[in-house]
Amino acid sequence: MTTSSTRPRMIRAAARFISYSSVDAMSLRALAAAEHVPMGSVYHHFPGGRGELVSEAVRYVGDRILERIHAADLDNISEPFSSLAERWRRTRDETGRAVSCPVVAAALSGQRDIRETAHAVFDAWAAAIAARLTRAGVDGSEARELGWAVIASWEGAVTLARAVGHTDPLDSVGRHLAATITAKLSAAGRGQM
């Protein structure tokens, strides 16, 4: 293991752990042991300790989702949702554990700076969705509302999928969001994105 790989590996491991459990249940020592990383190295890369690592993990997840939002083809708007639902299924099947969104877990943390990081990620996601919709011709205020509706619907579906142990909530929300977005785009008389 190289020093340069320790930081990103710990960030990804923290994101995975949080998605299976919670922010407040994450022990920096246990995570380091599971990843075979000495505590000195952990504190070298994350001098702010657990809070810094969790915030970095939340930003990491946030950036991956932002990439999906920017890359999404609005002509096939259900694809990102289908893709995420399939990934959720695969993770559940491979690990035997249902996962939730690490950003939601962070938003519910007892630590203020972690909650603020999660809030910033949600704001960025909603703004990115709204910007894509606005460029496609949807009115700005409608686009902002729809951006938040997409985030709230998707996060609720992920939470329900974890609670019930299957992807019906994800599949249903994906279909309904796709239909809603398609209708808004049609009403706006949108051209190509």
PDB file of C-alpha atoms in Angstrom:
ATOM      1  CA  MET A   1       0.000   0.000   0.000  1.00  0.00           C
ATOM      2  CA  THR A   2       1.403   3.371  -0.986  1.00  0.00           C
ATOM      3  CA  THR A   3       0.974   6.496   1.047  1.00  0.00           C
ATOM      4  CA  SER A   4      -0.849   8.109  -1.868  1.00  0.00           C
ATOM      5  CA  SER A   5      -3.465   5.340  -1.861  1.00  0.00           C
ATOM      6  CA  THR A   6      -4.185   5.498   1.883  1.00  0.00           C
ATOM      7  CA  ARG A   7      -6.223   8.701   1.881  1.00  0.00           C
ATOM      8  CA  PRO A   8      -8.648   7.812  -0.968  1.00  0.00           C
ATOM      9  CA  ARG A   9      -8.989   4.248   0.316  1.00  0.00           C
ATOM     10  CA  MET A  10      -9.927   5.456   3.805  1.00  0.00           C
ATOM     11  CA  ILE A  11     -12.424   7.918   2.319  1.00  0.00           C
ATOM     12  CA  ARG A  12     -14.103   5.166   0.285  1.00  0.00           C
ATOM     13  CA  ALA A  13     -14.079   2.814   3.290  1.00  0.00           C
ATOM     14  CA  ALA A  14     -15.692   5.469   5.480  1.00  0.00           C
ATOM     15  CA  ALA A  15     -18.406   6.077   2.864  1.00  0.00           C
ATOM     16  CA  ARG A  16     -19.120   2.319   2.719  1.00  0.00           C
ATOM     17  CA  PHE A  17     -19.214   1.989   6.496  1.00  0.00           C
ATOM     18  CA  ILE A  18     -21.578   4.936   6.875  1.00  0.00           C
ATOM     19  CA  SER A  19     -23.894   3.522   4.213  1.00  0.00           C
ATOM     20  CA  TYR A  20     -24.129   0.242   6.147  1.00  0.00           C
ATOM     21  CA  SER A  21     -24.381   1.753   9.603  1.00  0.00           C
ATOM     22  CA  SER A  22     -24.264   5.398  10.700  1.00  0.00           C
ATOM     23  CA  VAL A  23     -21.829   8.228  11.178  1.00  0.00           C
ATOM     24  CA  ASP A  24     -22.029   8.116  14.943  1.00  0.00           C
ATOM     25  CA  ALA A  25     -21.349   4.354  15.004  1.00  0.00           C
ATOM     26  CA  MET A  26     -18.135   4.698  12.992  1.00  0.00           C
ATOM     27  CA  SER A  27     -14.975   4.131  15.000  1.00  0.00           C
ATOM     28  CA  LEU A  28     -11.851   5.534  13.416  1.00  0.00           C
ATOM     29  CA  ARG A  29      -9.762   2.841  15.088  1.00  0.00           C
ATOM     30  CA  ALA A  30     -12.000  -0.007  13.851  1.00  0.00           C
ATOM     31  CA  LEU A  31     -12.090   1.413  10.328  1.00  0.00           C
ATOM     32  CA  ALA A  32      -8.294   1.767  10.272  1.00  0.00           C
ATOM     33  CA  ALA A  33      -7.887  -1.811  11.501  1.00  0.00           C
ATOM     34  CA  ALA A  34     -10.303  -3.125   8.862  1.00  0.00           C
ATOM     35  CA  GLU A  35      -8.333  -1.312   6.162  1.00  0.00           C
ATOM     36  CA  HIS A  36      -4.939  -2.329   7.647  1.00  0.00           C
ATOM     37  CA  VAL A  37      -3.899   1.291   8.064  1.00  0.00           C
ATOM     38  CA  PRO A  38      -1.837   2.352  11.108  1.00  0.00           C
ATOM     39  CA  MET A  39      -3.520   5.007  13.265  1.00  0.00           C
ATOM     40  CA  GLY A  40      -0.530   7.305  12.794  1.00  0.00           C
ATOM     41  CA  SER A  41      -1.115   7.222   9.051  1.00  0.00           C
ATOM     42  CA  VAL A  42      -4.824   7.925   9.544  1.00  0.00           C
ATOM     43  CA  TYR A  43      -4.070  11.011  11.619  1.00  0.00           C
ATOM     44  CA  HIS A  44      -1.414  12.070   9.115  1.00  0.00           C
ATOM     45  CA  HIS A  45      -4.024  12.092   6.343  1.00  0.00           C
ATOM     46  CA  PHE A  46      -6.899  13.259   8.528  1.00  0.00           C
ATOM     47  CA  PRO A  47      -5.487  15.482  11.280  1.00  0.00           C
ATOM     48  CA  GLY A  48      -9.051  16.497  12.142  1.00  0.00           C
ATOM     49  CA  GLY A  49      -9.798  12.873  13.037  1.00  0.00           C
ATOM     50  CA  ARG A  50     -13.103  11.140  12.493  1.00  0.00           C
ATOM     51  CA  GLY A  51     -15.009  14.332  11.663  1.00  0.00           C
ATOM     52  CA  GLU A  52     -12.620  15.221   8.877  1.00  0.00           C
ATOM     53  CA  LEU A  53     -12.682  11.697   7.439  1.00  0.00           C
ATOM     54  CA  VAL A  54     -16.482  11.540   7.512  1.00  0.00           C
ATOM     55  CA  SER A  55     -16.780  14.956   5.864  1.00  0.00           C
ATOM     56  CA  GLU A  56     -14.375  13.864   3.133  1.00  0.00           C
ATOM     57  CA  ALA A  57     -16.383  10.653   2.620  1.00  0.00           C
ATOM     58  CA  VAL A  58     -19.599  12.677   2.294  1.00  0.00           C
ATOM     59  CA  ARG A  59     -17.968  15.038  -0.211  1.00  0.00           C
ATOM     60  CA  TYR A  60     -16.664  12.012  -2.140  1.00  0.00           C
ATOM     61  CA  VAL A  61     -20.172  10.533  -2.429  1.00  0.00           C
ATOM     62  CA  GLY A  62     -21.561  13.956  -3.267  1.00  0.00           C
ATOM     63  CA  ASP A  63     -19.067  14.389  -6.103  1.00  0.00           C
ATOM     64  CA  ARG A  64     -19.857  10.938  -7.558  1.00  0.00           C
ATOM     65  CA  ILE A  65     -23.583  11.764  -7.641  1.00  0.00           C
ATOM     66  CA  LEU A  66     -22.878  15.206  -9.132  1.00  0.00           C
ATOM     67  CA  GLU A  67     -20.982  13.464 -11.929  1.00  0.00           C
ATOM     68  CA  ARG A  68     -24.068  11.321 -12.603  1.00  0.00           C
ATOM     69  CA  ILE A  69     -26.327  14.378 -12.603  1.00  0.00           C
ATOM     70  CA  HIS A  70     -24.088  16.206 -15.085  1.00  0.00           C
ATOM     71  CA  ALA A  71     -23.757  13.122 -17.304  1.00  0.00           C
ATOM     72  CA  ALA A  72     -27.452  12.159 -17.240  1.00  0.00           C
ATOM     73  CA  ASP A  73     -29.184  12.144 -20.607  1.00  0.00           C
ATOM     74  CA  LEU A  74     -32.491  13.915 -20.071  1.00  0.00           C
ATOM     75  CA  ASP A  75     -33.909  12.003 -23.046  1.00  0.00           C
ATOM     76  CA  ASN A  76     -33.468   8.873 -20.921  1.00  0.00           C
ATOM     77  CA  ILE A  77     -33.876  10.458 -17.511  1.00  0.00           C
ATOM     78  CA  SER A  78     -34.781   7.194 -15.779  1.00  0.00           C
ATOM     79  CA  GLU A  79     -31.353   5.677 -16.563  1.00  0.00           C
ATOM     80  CA  PRO A  80     -29.485   7.183 -13.589  1.00  0.00           C
ATOM     81  CA  PHE A  81     -32.237   5.981 -11.262  1.00  0.00           C
ATOM     82  CA  SER A  82     -32.273   2.514 -12.814  1.00  0.00           C
ATOM     83  CA  SER A  83     -28.497   2.413 -12.584  1.00  0.00           C
ATOM     84  CA  LEU A  84     -28.525   3.382  -8.896  1.00  0.00           C
ATOM     85  CA  ALA A  85     -31.279   0.856  -8.154  1.00  0.00           C
ATOM     86  CA  GLU A  86     -29.239  -1.860  -9.849  1.00  0.00           C
ATOM     87  CA  ARG A  87     -26.146  -0.869  -7.882  1.00  0.00           C
ATOM     88  CA  TRP A  88     -28.190  -1.006  -4.648  1.00  0.00           C
ATOM     89  CA  ARG A  89     -29.401  -4.534  -5.581  1.00  0.00           C
ATOM     90  CA  ARG A  90     -25.885  -5.676  -6.421  1.00  0.00           C
ATOM     91  CA  THR A  91     -24.481  -4.344  -3.121  1.00  0.00           C
ATOM     92  CA  ARG A  92     -27.267  -6.034  -1.182  1.00  0.00           C
ATOM     93  CA  ASP A  93     -26.755  -9.312  -3.039  1.00  0.00           C
ATOM     94  CA  GLU A  94     -22.954  -9.265  -2.695  1.00  0.00           C
ATOM     95  CA  THR A  95     -22.835  -8.210   0.953  1.00  0.00           C
ATOM     96  CA  GLY A  96     -26.165  -9.429   2.295  1.00  0.00           C
ATOM     97  CA  ARG A  97     -26.713  -5.940   3.680  1.00  0.00           C
ATOM     98  CA  ALA A  98     -29.076  -3.196   2.580  1.00  0.00           C
ATOM     99  CA  VAL A  99     -27.440   0.205   2.361  1.00  0.00           C
ATOM    100  CA  SER A 100     -28.559   3.766   2.769  1.00  0.00           C
ATOM    101  CA  CYS A 101     -27.112   7.021   1.510  1.00  0.00           C
ATOM    102  CA  PRO A 102     -24.055   8.185   3.462  1.00  0.00           C
ATOM    103  CA  VAL A 103     -25.109  11.798   2.897  1.00  0.00           C
ATOM    104  CA  VAL A 104     -28.429  11.225   4.674  1.00  0.00           C
ATOM    105  CA  ALA A 105     -26.575   9.469   7.493  1.00  0.00           C
ATOM    106  CA  ALA A 106     -24.264  12.477   7.778  1.00  0.00           C
ATOM    107  CA  ALA A 107     -27.206  14.875   7.768  1.00  0.00           C
ATOM    108  CA  LEU A 108     -28.494  13.034  10.852  1.00  0.00           C
ATOM    109  CA  SER A 109     -25.145  13.063  12.650  1.00  0.00           C
ATOM    110  CA  GLY A 110     -24.743  14.505  16.105  1.00  0.00           C
ATOM    111  CA  GLN A 111     -21.745  16.496  14.855  1.00  0.00           C
ATOM    112  CA  ARG A 112     -22.561  19.937  13.438  1.00  0.00           C
ATOM    113  CA  ASP A 113     -19.696  20.195  10.915  1.00  0.00           C
ATOM    114  CA  ILE A 114     -20.633  16.820   9.432  1.00  0.00           C
ATOM    115  CA  ARG A 115     -24.286  17.875   9.148  1.00  0.00           C
ATOM    116  CA  GLU A 116     -23.216  21.096   7.415  1.00  0.00           C
ATOM    117  CA  THR A 117     -21.139  19.119   4.914  1.00  0.00           C
ATOM    118  CA  ALA A 118     -24.172  16.959   4.124  1.00  0.00           C
ATOM    119  CA  HIS A 119     -26.390  20.014   3.732  1.00  0.00           C
ATOM    120  CA  ALA A 120     -23.903  21.522   1.266  1.00  0.00           C
ATOM    121  CA  VAL A 121     -23.939  18.291  -0.761  1.00  0.00           C
ATOM    122  CA  PHE A 122     -27.746  18.264  -0.916  1.00  0.00           C
ATOM    123  CA  ASP A 123     -27.729  21.926  -1.977  1.00  0.00           C
ATOM    124  CA  ALA A 124     -25.213  21.142  -4.744  1.00  0.00           C
ATOM    125  CA  TRP A 125     -27.253  18.202  -6.026  1.00  0.00           C
ATOM    126  CA  ALA A 126     -30.504  20.180  -6.113  1.00  0.00           C
ATOM    127  CA  ALA A 127     -28.779  23.152  -7.791  1.00  0.00           C
ATOM    128  CA  ALA A 128     -27.198  20.903 -10.431  1.00  0.00           C
ATOM    129  CA  ILE A 129     -30.533  19.291 -11.274  1.00  0.00           C
ATOM    130  CA  ALA A 130     -32.224  22.698 -11.405  1.00  0.00           C
ATOM    131  CA  ALA A 131     -29.493  24.074 -13.667  1.00  0.00           C
ATOM    132  CA  ARG A 132     -29.874  21.173 -16.112  1.00  0.00           C
ATOM    133  CA  LEU A 133     -33.646  21.644 -16.183  1.00  0.00           C
ATOM    134  CA  THR A 134     -33.389  25.424 -16.561  1.00  0.00           C
ATOM    135  CA  ARG A 135     -31.011  25.040 -19.522  1.00  0.00           C
ATOM    136  CA  ALA A 136     -33.607  22.695 -21.031  1.00  0.00           C
ATOM    137  CA  GLY A 137     -36.266  25.403 -20.794  1.00  0.00           C
ATOM    138  CA  VAL A 138     -37.989  24.695 -17.470  1.00  0.00           C
ATOM    139  CA  ASP A 139     -38.842  27.861 -15.515  1.00  0.00           C
ATOM    140  CA  GLY A 140     -36.208  28.612 -12.859  1.00  0.00           C
ATOM    141  CA  SER A 141     -38.479  28.373  -9.816  1.00  0.00           C
ATOM    142  CA  GLU A 142     -40.084  25.169 -11.120  1.00  0.00           C
ATOM    143  CA  ALA A 143     -36.643  23.729 -11.846  1.00  0.00           C
ATOM    144  CA  ARG A 144     -35.473  24.490  -8.277  1.00  0.00           C
ATOM    145  CA  GLU A 145     -38.594  22.864  -6.826  1.00  0.00           C
ATOM    146  CA  LEU A 146     -38.180  19.835  -9.052  1.00  0.00           C
ATOM    147  CA  GLY A 147     -34.496  19.590  -8.104  1.00  0.00           C
ATOM    148  CA  TRP A 148     -35.442  19.337  -4.431  1.00  0.00           C
ATOM    149  CA  ALA A 149     -38.307  16.956  -5.236  1.00  0.00           C
ATOM    150  CA  VAL A 150     -35.892  14.638  -7.062  1.00  0.00           C
ATOM    151  CA  ILE A 151     -33.453  14.628  -4.122  1.00  0.00           C
ATOM    152  CA  ALA A 152     -36.189  14.139  -1.525  1.00  0.00           C
ATOM    153  CA  SER A 153     -37.910  11.393  -3.533  1.00  0.00           C
ATOM    154  CA  TRP A 154     -34.720   9.526  -4.249  1.00  0.00           C
ATOM    155  CA  GLU A 155     -33.390   9.719  -0.705  1.00  0.00           C
ATOM    156  CA  GLY A 156     -36.773   8.622   0.651  1.00  0.00           C
ATOM    157  CA  ALA A 157     -36.781   5.687  -1.773  1.00  0.00           C
ATOM    158  CA  VAL A 158     -33.278   4.625  -0.697  1.00  0.00           C
ATOM    159  CA  THR A 159     -34.311   4.802   2.964  1.00  0.00           C
ATOM    160  CA  LEU A 160     -37.460   2.761   2.296  1.00  0.00           C
ATOM    161  CA  ALA A 161     -35.544   0.221   0.217  1.00  0.00           C
ATOM    162  CA  ARG A 162     -33.199  -0.324   3.141  1.00  0.00           C
ATOM    163  CA  ALA A 163     -36.126  -0.610   5.553  1.00  0.00           C
ATOM    164  CA  VAL A 164     -38.073  -3.123   3.460  1.00  0.00           C
ATOM    165  CA  GLY A 165     -35.059  -4.932   1.989  1.00  0.00           C
ATOM    166  CA  HIS A 166     -36.029  -4.731  -1.686  1.00  0.00           C
ATOM    167  CA  THR A 167     -35.918  -2.250  -4.539  1.00  0.00           C
ATOM    168  CA  ASP A 168     -39.622  -1.661  -5.176  1.00  0.00           C
ATOM    169  CA  PRO A 169     -39.405   1.877  -3.701  1.00  0.00           C
ATOM    170  CA  LEU A 170     -36.387   2.664  -5.894  1.00  0.00           C
ATOM    171  CA  ASP A 171     -38.012   1.307  -9.043  1.00  0.00           C
ATOM    172  CA  SER A 172     -41.313   3.093  -8.392  1.00  0.00           C
ATOM    173  CA  VAL A 173     -39.733   6.443  -7.573  1.00  0.00           C
ATOM    174  CA  GLY A 174     -37.427   6.161 -10.586  1.00  0.00           C
ATOM    175  CA  ARG A 175     -40.377   5.641 -12.934  1.00  0.00           C
ATOM    176  CA  HIS A 176     -42.399   8.489 -11.400  1.00  0.00           C
ATOM    177  CA  LEU A 177     -39.494  10.924 -11.408  1.00  0.00           C
ATOM    178  CA  ALA A 178     -38.749  10.096 -15.034  1.00  0.00           C
ATOM    179  CA  ALA A 179     -42.383  10.698 -15.977  1.00  0.00           C
ATOM    180  CA  THR A 180     -42.520  13.963 -14.036  1.00  0.00           C
ATOM    181  CA  ILE A 181     -39.294  15.291 -15.528  1.00  0.00           C
ATOM    182  CA  THR A 182     -40.309  14.228 -19.039  1.00  0.00           C
ATOM    183  CA  ALA A 183     -43.659  16.022 -18.625  1.00  0.00           C
ATOM    184  CA  LYS A 184     -41.926  19.203 -17.381  1.00  0.00           C
ATOM    185  CA  LEU A 185     -39.496  19.116 -20.292  1.00  0.00           C
ATOM    186  CA  SER A 186     -42.327  18.571 -22.784  1.00  0.00           C
ATOM    187  CA  ALA A 187     -44.321  21.430 -21.287  1.00  0.00           C
ATOM    188  CA  ALA A 188     -41.268  23.657 -21.558  1.00  0.00           C
ATOM    189  CA  GLY A 189     -40.912  22.713 -25.244  1.00  0.00           C
ATOM    190  CA  ARG A 190     -37.289  21.902 -24.629  1.00  0.00           C
ATOM    191  CA  GLY A 191     -34.681  21.424 -27.264  1.00  0.00           C
ATOM    192  CA  GLN A 192     -31.530  19.312 -26.824  1.00  0.00           C
ATOM    193  CA  MET A 193     -29.514  19.602 -23.635  1.00  0.00           C
TER     194      MET A 193
END
